[in-house]
Amino acid sequence: QVQLVESGGGLVQAGGSLRLSCVASGRFFRVNAMGWYRQAPGKQRELVAVITSGGITNYADSAKGRFTISMDNAKTTVSLQMNSLKPEDTGVYYCNAAGTLLLDDREVWGQGTLVTVSA
């Protein structure tokens, strides 16, 4: 059983900052990559940022220069530092982890955390 627990969402004014965190738990689960996705009202879920266990990162164009994704040394926690937030960053942010559990590939989603940026 692999679970992701997210924290850090909330309400912030435009120009402000928030930090999201996500902890992966599960015996024998080996993380290959973790990331954050956003689903705005009425829109499809989209990638915000992803980081591999080797430290390679990828960002959506909208996140470049404002957001920073990081992973702890234990490869169980991923954080997303969001600065200079804009109203269009509003949405439910979902943590995602891709890895292996024993010999099986697994992809797991968190329950989502709401970020609201007011103008």
Short mmCIF file of N, CA and C in Angstrom, two decimals:
data_model
loop_
_atom_site.label_atom_id
_atom_site.label_comp_id
_atom_site.label_asym_id
_atom_site.label_seq_id
_atom_site.Cartn_x
_atom_site.Cartn_y
_atom_site.Cartn_z
N GLN A 1 0.84 -1.18 0.00
CA GLN A 1 0.00 0.00 0.00
C GLN A 1 0.89 1.24 0.00
N VAL A 2 0.66 2.12 -0.96
CA VAL A 2 1.43 3.37 -1.06
C VAL A 2 0.45 4.52 -0.92
N GLN A 3 0.80 5.48 -0.10
CA GLN A 3 -0.05 6.65 0.09
C GLN A 3 0.75 7.93 -0.04
N LEU A 4 0.09 8.97 -0.53
CA LEU A 4 0.67 10.30 -0.61
C LEU A 4 -0.17 11.22 0.25
N VAL A 5 0.48 11.98 1.09
CA VAL A 5 -0.22 12.94 1.94
C VAL A 5 0.31 14.33 1.64
N GLU A 6 -0.58 15.20 1.20
CA GLU A 6 -0.20 16.55 0.80
C GLU A 6 -0.54 17.55 1.90
N SER A 7 0.18 18.65 1.89
CA SER A 7 -0.11 19.74 2.81
C SER A 7 0.38 21.04 2.21
N GLY A 8 -0.15 22.15 2.74
CA GLY A 8 0.38 23.44 2.37
C GLY A 8 -0.50 24.32 1.51
N GLY A 9 -1.63 23.84 1.08
CA GLY A 9 -2.51 24.68 0.27
C GLY A 9 -3.15 25.77 1.11
N GLY A 10 -3.86 26.67 0.45
CA GLY A 10 -4.54 27.73 1.17
C GLY A 10 -4.86 28.90 0.29
N LEU A 11 -5.23 30.00 0.95
CA LEU A 11 -5.60 31.23 0.26
C LEU A 11 -4.47 32.23 0.39
N VAL A 12 -4.10 32.83 -0.72
CA VAL A 12 -3.02 33.82 -0.71
C VAL A 12 -3.34 34.91 -1.72
N GLN A 13 -2.85 36.10 -1.47
CA GLN A 13 -3.05 37.18 -2.41
C GLN A 13 -2.06 37.08 -3.57
N ALA A 14 -2.43 37.64 -4.67
CA ALA A 14 -1.53 37.67 -5.82
C ALA A 14 -0.19 38.31 -5.42
N GLY A 15 0.88 37.67 -5.88
CA GLY A 15 2.21 38.12 -5.52
C GLY A 15 2.79 37.41 -4.31
N GLY A 16 1.95 36.68 -3.61
CA GLY A 16 2.39 35.96 -2.42
C GLY A 16 3.02 34.63 -2.74
N SER A 17 3.32 33.88 -1.67
CA SER A 17 4.01 32.60 -1.81
C SER A 17 3.30 31.53 -0.99
N LEU A 18 3.44 30.31 -1.48
CA LEU A 18 2.98 29.13 -0.75
C LEU A 18 3.98 28.01 -0.98
N ARG A 19 4.03 27.10 -0.02
CA ARG A 19 4.88 25.92 -0.18
C ARG A 19 4.03 24.68 0.03
N LEU A 20 4.01 23.84 -0.96
CA LEU A 20 3.30 22.56 -0.88
C LEU A 20 4.28 21.44 -0.58
N SER A 21 3.84 20.49 0.22
CA SER A 21 4.67 19.32 0.50
C SER A 21 3.84 18.06 0.32
N CYS A 22 4.52 16.99 -0.01
CA CYS A 22 3.86 15.70 -0.23
C CYS A 22 4.80 14.60 0.27
N VAL A 23 4.27 13.76 1.14
CA VAL A 23 5.06 12.66 1.70
C VAL A 23 4.52 11.34 1.19
N ALA A 24 5.42 10.54 0.65
CA ALA A 24 5.06 9.21 0.18
C ALA A 24 5.38 8.18 1.25
N SER A 25 4.42 7.34 1.54
CA SER A 25 4.66 6.28 2.52
C SER A 25 4.26 4.95 1.91
N GLY A 26 5.00 3.93 2.27
CA GLY A 26 4.72 2.61 1.74
C GLY A 26 5.98 1.77 1.78
N ARG A 27 5.90 0.70 2.51
CA ARG A 27 7.07 -0.16 2.64
C ARG A 27 7.45 -0.72 1.29
N PHE A 28 8.68 -0.69 0.97
CA PHE A 28 9.26 -1.23 -0.25
C PHE A 28 8.98 -0.38 -1.49
N PHE A 29 8.31 0.77 -1.31
CA PHE A 29 8.05 1.62 -2.47
C PHE A 29 9.29 2.44 -2.79
N ARG A 30 9.76 2.32 -4.00
CA ARG A 30 10.96 3.03 -4.44
C ARG A 30 10.53 4.09 -5.44
N VAL A 31 10.75 5.34 -5.08
CA VAL A 31 10.32 6.45 -5.92
C VAL A 31 11.27 6.63 -7.09
N ASN A 32 10.71 6.78 -8.28
CA ASN A 32 11.51 7.15 -9.45
C ASN A 32 11.34 8.63 -9.79
N ALA A 33 10.14 9.13 -9.57
CA ALA A 33 9.86 10.54 -9.83
C ALA A 33 8.63 10.97 -9.04
N MET A 34 8.61 12.22 -8.67
CA MET A 34 7.44 12.80 -8.02
C MET A 34 7.16 14.16 -8.65
N GLY A 35 5.89 14.52 -8.65
CA GLY A 35 5.55 15.78 -9.28
C GLY A 35 4.26 16.37 -8.75
N TRP A 36 3.98 17.55 -9.24
CA TRP A 36 2.76 18.26 -8.90
C TRP A 36 1.98 18.58 -10.17
N TYR A 37 0.70 18.35 -10.09
CA TYR A 37 -0.22 18.67 -11.17
C TYR A 37 -1.29 19.60 -10.64
N ARG A 38 -1.85 20.38 -11.52
CA ARG A 38 -2.88 21.35 -11.12
C ARG A 38 -4.12 21.15 -11.98
N GLN A 39 -5.26 21.24 -11.31
CA GLN A 39 -6.52 21.22 -12.05
C GLN A 39 -7.31 22.45 -11.68
N ALA A 40 -7.41 23.35 -12.63
CA ALA A 40 -8.19 24.57 -12.43
C ALA A 40 -9.66 24.28 -12.70
N PRO A 41 -10.56 25.10 -12.15
CA PRO A 41 -11.99 24.86 -12.37
C PRO A 41 -12.34 24.80 -13.85
N GLY A 42 -13.00 23.72 -14.24
CA GLY A 42 -13.43 23.56 -15.62
C GLY A 42 -12.35 23.18 -16.60
N LYS A 43 -11.16 22.88 -16.10
CA LYS A 43 -10.05 22.53 -16.99
C LYS A 43 -9.49 21.16 -16.65
N GLN A 44 -8.69 20.65 -17.56
CA GLN A 44 -8.06 19.36 -17.34
C GLN A 44 -6.86 19.49 -16.41
N ARG A 45 -6.51 18.40 -15.78
CA ARG A 45 -5.33 18.37 -14.94
C ARG A 45 -4.09 18.54 -15.81
N GLU A 46 -3.16 19.37 -15.34
CA GLU A 46 -1.95 19.62 -16.12
C GLU A 46 -0.72 19.56 -15.22
N LEU A 47 0.39 19.24 -15.85
CA LEU A 47 1.64 19.17 -15.13
C LEU A 47 2.10 20.56 -14.71
N VAL A 48 2.56 20.68 -13.48
CA VAL A 48 3.18 21.92 -13.01
C VAL A 48 4.69 21.74 -12.95
N ALA A 49 5.13 20.69 -12.27
CA ALA A 49 6.56 20.42 -12.14
C ALA A 49 6.77 18.98 -11.73
N VAL A 50 7.90 18.43 -12.14
CA VAL A 50 8.25 17.06 -11.79
C VAL A 50 9.73 16.98 -11.50
N ILE A 51 10.12 16.06 -10.63
CA ILE A 51 11.52 15.85 -10.31
C ILE A 51 11.78 14.36 -10.21
N THR A 52 12.89 13.92 -10.78
CA THR A 52 13.25 12.52 -10.69
C THR A 52 14.09 12.27 -9.44
N SER A 53 14.25 11.01 -9.09
CA SER A 53 15.07 10.68 -7.93
C SER A 53 16.52 11.09 -8.15
N GLY A 54 16.89 11.28 -9.40
CA GLY A 54 18.24 11.74 -9.71
C GLY A 54 18.38 13.26 -9.73
N GLY A 55 17.27 13.94 -9.46
CA GLY A 55 17.33 15.39 -9.35
C GLY A 55 17.02 16.16 -10.63
N ILE A 56 16.62 15.46 -11.67
CA ILE A 56 16.27 16.15 -12.91
C ILE A 56 14.87 16.73 -12.78
N THR A 57 14.73 17.99 -13.16
CA THR A 57 13.45 18.68 -13.00
C THR A 57 12.88 19.10 -14.35
N ASN A 58 11.58 19.25 -14.36
CA ASN A 58 10.89 19.76 -15.54
C ASN A 58 9.71 20.59 -15.07
N TYR A 59 9.54 21.75 -15.71
CA TYR A 59 8.49 22.67 -15.28
C TYR A 59 7.58 23.02 -16.46
N ALA A 60 6.32 23.27 -16.15
CA ALA A 60 5.45 23.88 -17.13
C ALA A 60 5.95 25.30 -17.41
N ASP A 61 5.72 25.79 -18.61
CA ASP A 61 6.19 27.13 -18.94
C ASP A 61 5.64 28.16 -17.95
N SER A 62 4.42 27.96 -17.50
CA SER A 62 3.79 28.91 -16.59
C SER A 62 4.45 28.94 -15.21
N ALA A 63 5.20 27.87 -14.90
CA ALA A 63 5.83 27.76 -13.58
C ALA A 63 7.30 28.17 -13.58
N LYS A 64 7.90 28.21 -14.74
CA LYS A 64 9.33 28.50 -14.82
C LYS A 64 9.64 29.89 -14.27
N GLY A 65 10.66 29.94 -13.42
CA GLY A 65 11.09 31.20 -12.86
C GLY A 65 10.33 31.61 -11.61
N ARG A 66 9.22 30.93 -11.32
CA ARG A 66 8.43 31.28 -10.14
C ARG A 66 8.32 30.12 -9.14
N PHE A 67 8.29 28.91 -9.66
CA PHE A 67 8.13 27.73 -8.80
C PHE A 67 9.42 26.93 -8.77
N THR A 68 9.67 26.28 -7.63
CA THR A 68 10.84 25.41 -7.49
C THR A 68 10.40 24.10 -6.85
N ILE A 69 10.71 23.01 -7.52
CA ILE A 69 10.39 21.69 -6.97
C ILE A 69 11.65 21.09 -6.39
N SER A 70 11.51 20.37 -5.28
CA SER A 70 12.67 19.75 -4.65
C SER A 70 12.23 18.43 -4.00
N MET A 71 13.21 17.58 -3.79
CA MET A 71 12.96 16.27 -3.17
C MET A 71 13.98 16.08 -2.06
N ASP A 72 13.56 15.46 -0.97
CA ASP A 72 14.49 15.24 0.14
C ASP A 72 15.43 14.08 -0.16
N ASN A 73 16.48 13.95 0.65
CA ASN A 73 17.48 12.91 0.40
C ASN A 73 16.91 11.50 0.52
N ALA A 74 15.88 11.36 1.33
CA ALA A 74 15.27 10.04 1.50
C ALA A 74 14.38 9.66 0.33
N LYS A 75 14.16 10.61 -0.58
CA LYS A 75 13.32 10.37 -1.77
C LYS A 75 11.89 10.00 -1.38
N THR A 76 11.40 10.59 -0.29
CA THR A 76 10.04 10.32 0.12
C THR A 76 9.17 11.56 0.17
N THR A 77 9.78 12.72 0.11
CA THR A 77 9.04 13.98 0.23
C THR A 77 9.40 14.90 -0.92
N VAL A 78 8.37 15.44 -1.54
CA VAL A 78 8.57 16.42 -2.60
C VAL A 78 7.89 17.71 -2.17
N SER A 79 8.54 18.82 -2.44
CA SER A 79 8.00 20.13 -2.09
C SER A 79 7.94 21.00 -3.33
N LEU A 80 6.99 21.91 -3.31
CA LEU A 80 6.85 22.87 -4.40
C LEU A 80 6.78 24.26 -3.78
N GLN A 81 7.82 25.03 -3.96
CA GLN A 81 7.85 26.41 -3.50
C GLN A 81 7.27 27.28 -4.61
N MET A 82 6.18 27.97 -4.31
CA MET A 82 5.52 28.79 -5.32
C MET A 82 5.60 30.25 -4.92
N ASN A 83 6.28 31.03 -5.73
CA ASN A 83 6.44 32.46 -5.49
C ASN A 83 5.73 33.26 -6.58
N SER A 84 5.51 34.52 -6.29
CA SER A 84 4.88 35.42 -7.26
C SER A 84 3.60 34.81 -7.82
N LEU A 85 2.78 34.33 -6.93
CA LEU A 85 1.57 33.64 -7.36
C LEU A 85 0.61 34.57 -8.07
N LYS A 86 -0.10 34.01 -9.05
CA LYS A 86 -1.06 34.74 -9.85
C LYS A 86 -2.44 34.10 -9.70
N PRO A 87 -3.50 34.84 -9.94
CA PRO A 87 -4.84 34.25 -9.86
C PRO A 87 -4.99 33.01 -10.74
N GLU A 88 -4.31 32.99 -11.88
CA GLU A 88 -4.42 31.83 -12.75
C GLU A 88 -3.70 30.60 -12.21
N ASP A 89 -3.00 30.73 -11.10
CA ASP A 89 -2.41 29.55 -10.44
C ASP A 89 -3.43 28.84 -9.56
N THR A 90 -4.60 29.41 -9.43
CA THR A 90 -5.65 28.81 -8.60
C THR A 90 -6.05 27.45 -9.14
N GLY A 91 -6.24 26.51 -8.21
CA GLY A 91 -6.69 25.19 -8.59
C GLY A 91 -6.39 24.18 -7.50
N VAL A 92 -6.77 22.96 -7.76
CA VAL A 92 -6.43 21.87 -6.86
C VAL A 92 -5.11 21.28 -7.32
N TYR A 93 -4.17 21.22 -6.42
CA TYR A 93 -2.84 20.70 -6.73
C TYR A 93 -2.74 19.26 -6.23
N TYR A 94 -2.38 18.38 -7.14
CA TYR A 94 -2.27 16.96 -6.84
C TYR A 94 -0.81 16.52 -6.89
N CYS A 95 -0.43 15.79 -5.88
CA CYS A 95 0.90 15.17 -5.88
C CYS A 95 0.83 13.84 -6.61
N ASN A 96 1.88 13.53 -7.33
CA ASN A 96 1.97 12.27 -8.07
C ASN A 96 3.32 11.63 -7.81
N ALA A 97 3.30 10.32 -7.63
CA ALA A 97 4.56 9.59 -7.46
C ALA A 97 4.56 8.38 -8.38
N ALA A 98 5.65 8.22 -9.08
CA ALA A 98 5.84 7.05 -9.94
C ALA A 98 7.05 6.29 -9.42
N GLY A 99 6.88 4.98 -9.28
CA GLY A 99 7.98 4.20 -8.76
C GLY A 99 7.70 2.72 -8.86
N THR A 100 8.42 1.96 -8.05
CA THR A 100 8.25 0.52 -8.06
C THR A 100 7.98 0.03 -6.64
N LEU A 101 7.07 -0.91 -6.56
CA LEU A 101 6.75 -1.58 -5.30
C LEU A 101 7.09 -3.05 -5.51
N LEU A 102 8.20 -3.46 -4.88
CA LEU A 102 8.78 -4.76 -5.15
C LEU A 102 9.08 -4.80 -6.65
N LEU A 103 8.44 -5.63 -7.44
CA LEU A 103 8.74 -5.72 -8.86
C LEU A 103 7.71 -5.02 -9.74
N ASP A 104 6.72 -4.39 -9.12
CA ASP A 104 5.64 -3.81 -9.88
C ASP A 104 5.80 -2.30 -10.02
N ASP A 105 5.54 -1.77 -11.22
CA ASP A 105 5.50 -0.33 -11.42
C ASP A 105 4.21 0.21 -10.81
N ARG A 106 4.33 1.32 -10.13
CA ARG A 106 3.17 1.93 -9.50
C ARG A 106 3.16 3.43 -9.78
N GLU A 107 1.92 3.96 -9.93
CA GLU A 107 1.73 5.40 -10.02
C GLU A 107 0.64 5.75 -9.03
N VAL A 108 0.91 6.70 -8.17
CA VAL A 108 0.01 7.02 -7.07
C VAL A 108 -0.30 8.51 -7.09
N TRP A 109 -1.54 8.84 -6.73
CA TRP A 109 -1.98 10.23 -6.65
C TRP A 109 -2.38 10.57 -5.22
N GLY A 110 -2.12 11.79 -4.84
CA GLY A 110 -2.61 12.29 -3.58
C GLY A 110 -4.05 12.75 -3.72
N GLN A 111 -4.61 13.19 -2.60
CA GLN A 111 -6.03 13.57 -2.59
C GLN A 111 -6.25 14.99 -3.10
N GLY A 112 -5.19 15.75 -3.21
CA GLY A 112 -5.30 17.12 -3.71
C GLY A 112 -5.36 18.14 -2.59
N THR A 113 -4.79 19.29 -2.86
CA THR A 113 -4.85 20.40 -1.90
C THR A 113 -5.19 21.66 -2.69
N LEU A 114 -6.12 22.44 -2.16
CA LEU A 114 -6.62 23.60 -2.88
C LEU A 114 -5.74 24.81 -2.66
N VAL A 115 -5.38 25.45 -3.77
CA VAL A 115 -4.66 26.71 -3.74
C VAL A 115 -5.55 27.77 -4.39
N THR A 116 -5.80 28.82 -3.66
CA THR A 116 -6.61 29.92 -4.18
C THR A 116 -5.80 31.20 -4.11
N VAL A 117 -5.64 31.84 -5.26
CA VAL A 117 -4.89 33.10 -5.34
C VAL A 117 -5.87 34.20 -5.68
N SER A 118 -6.02 35.14 -4.78
CA SER A 118 -6.95 36.23 -5.01
C SER A 118 -6.25 37.41 -5.67
N ALA A 119 -7.01 38.11 -6.48
CA ALA A 119 -6.44 39.24 -7.23
C ALA A 119 -6.19 40.43 -6.32
#
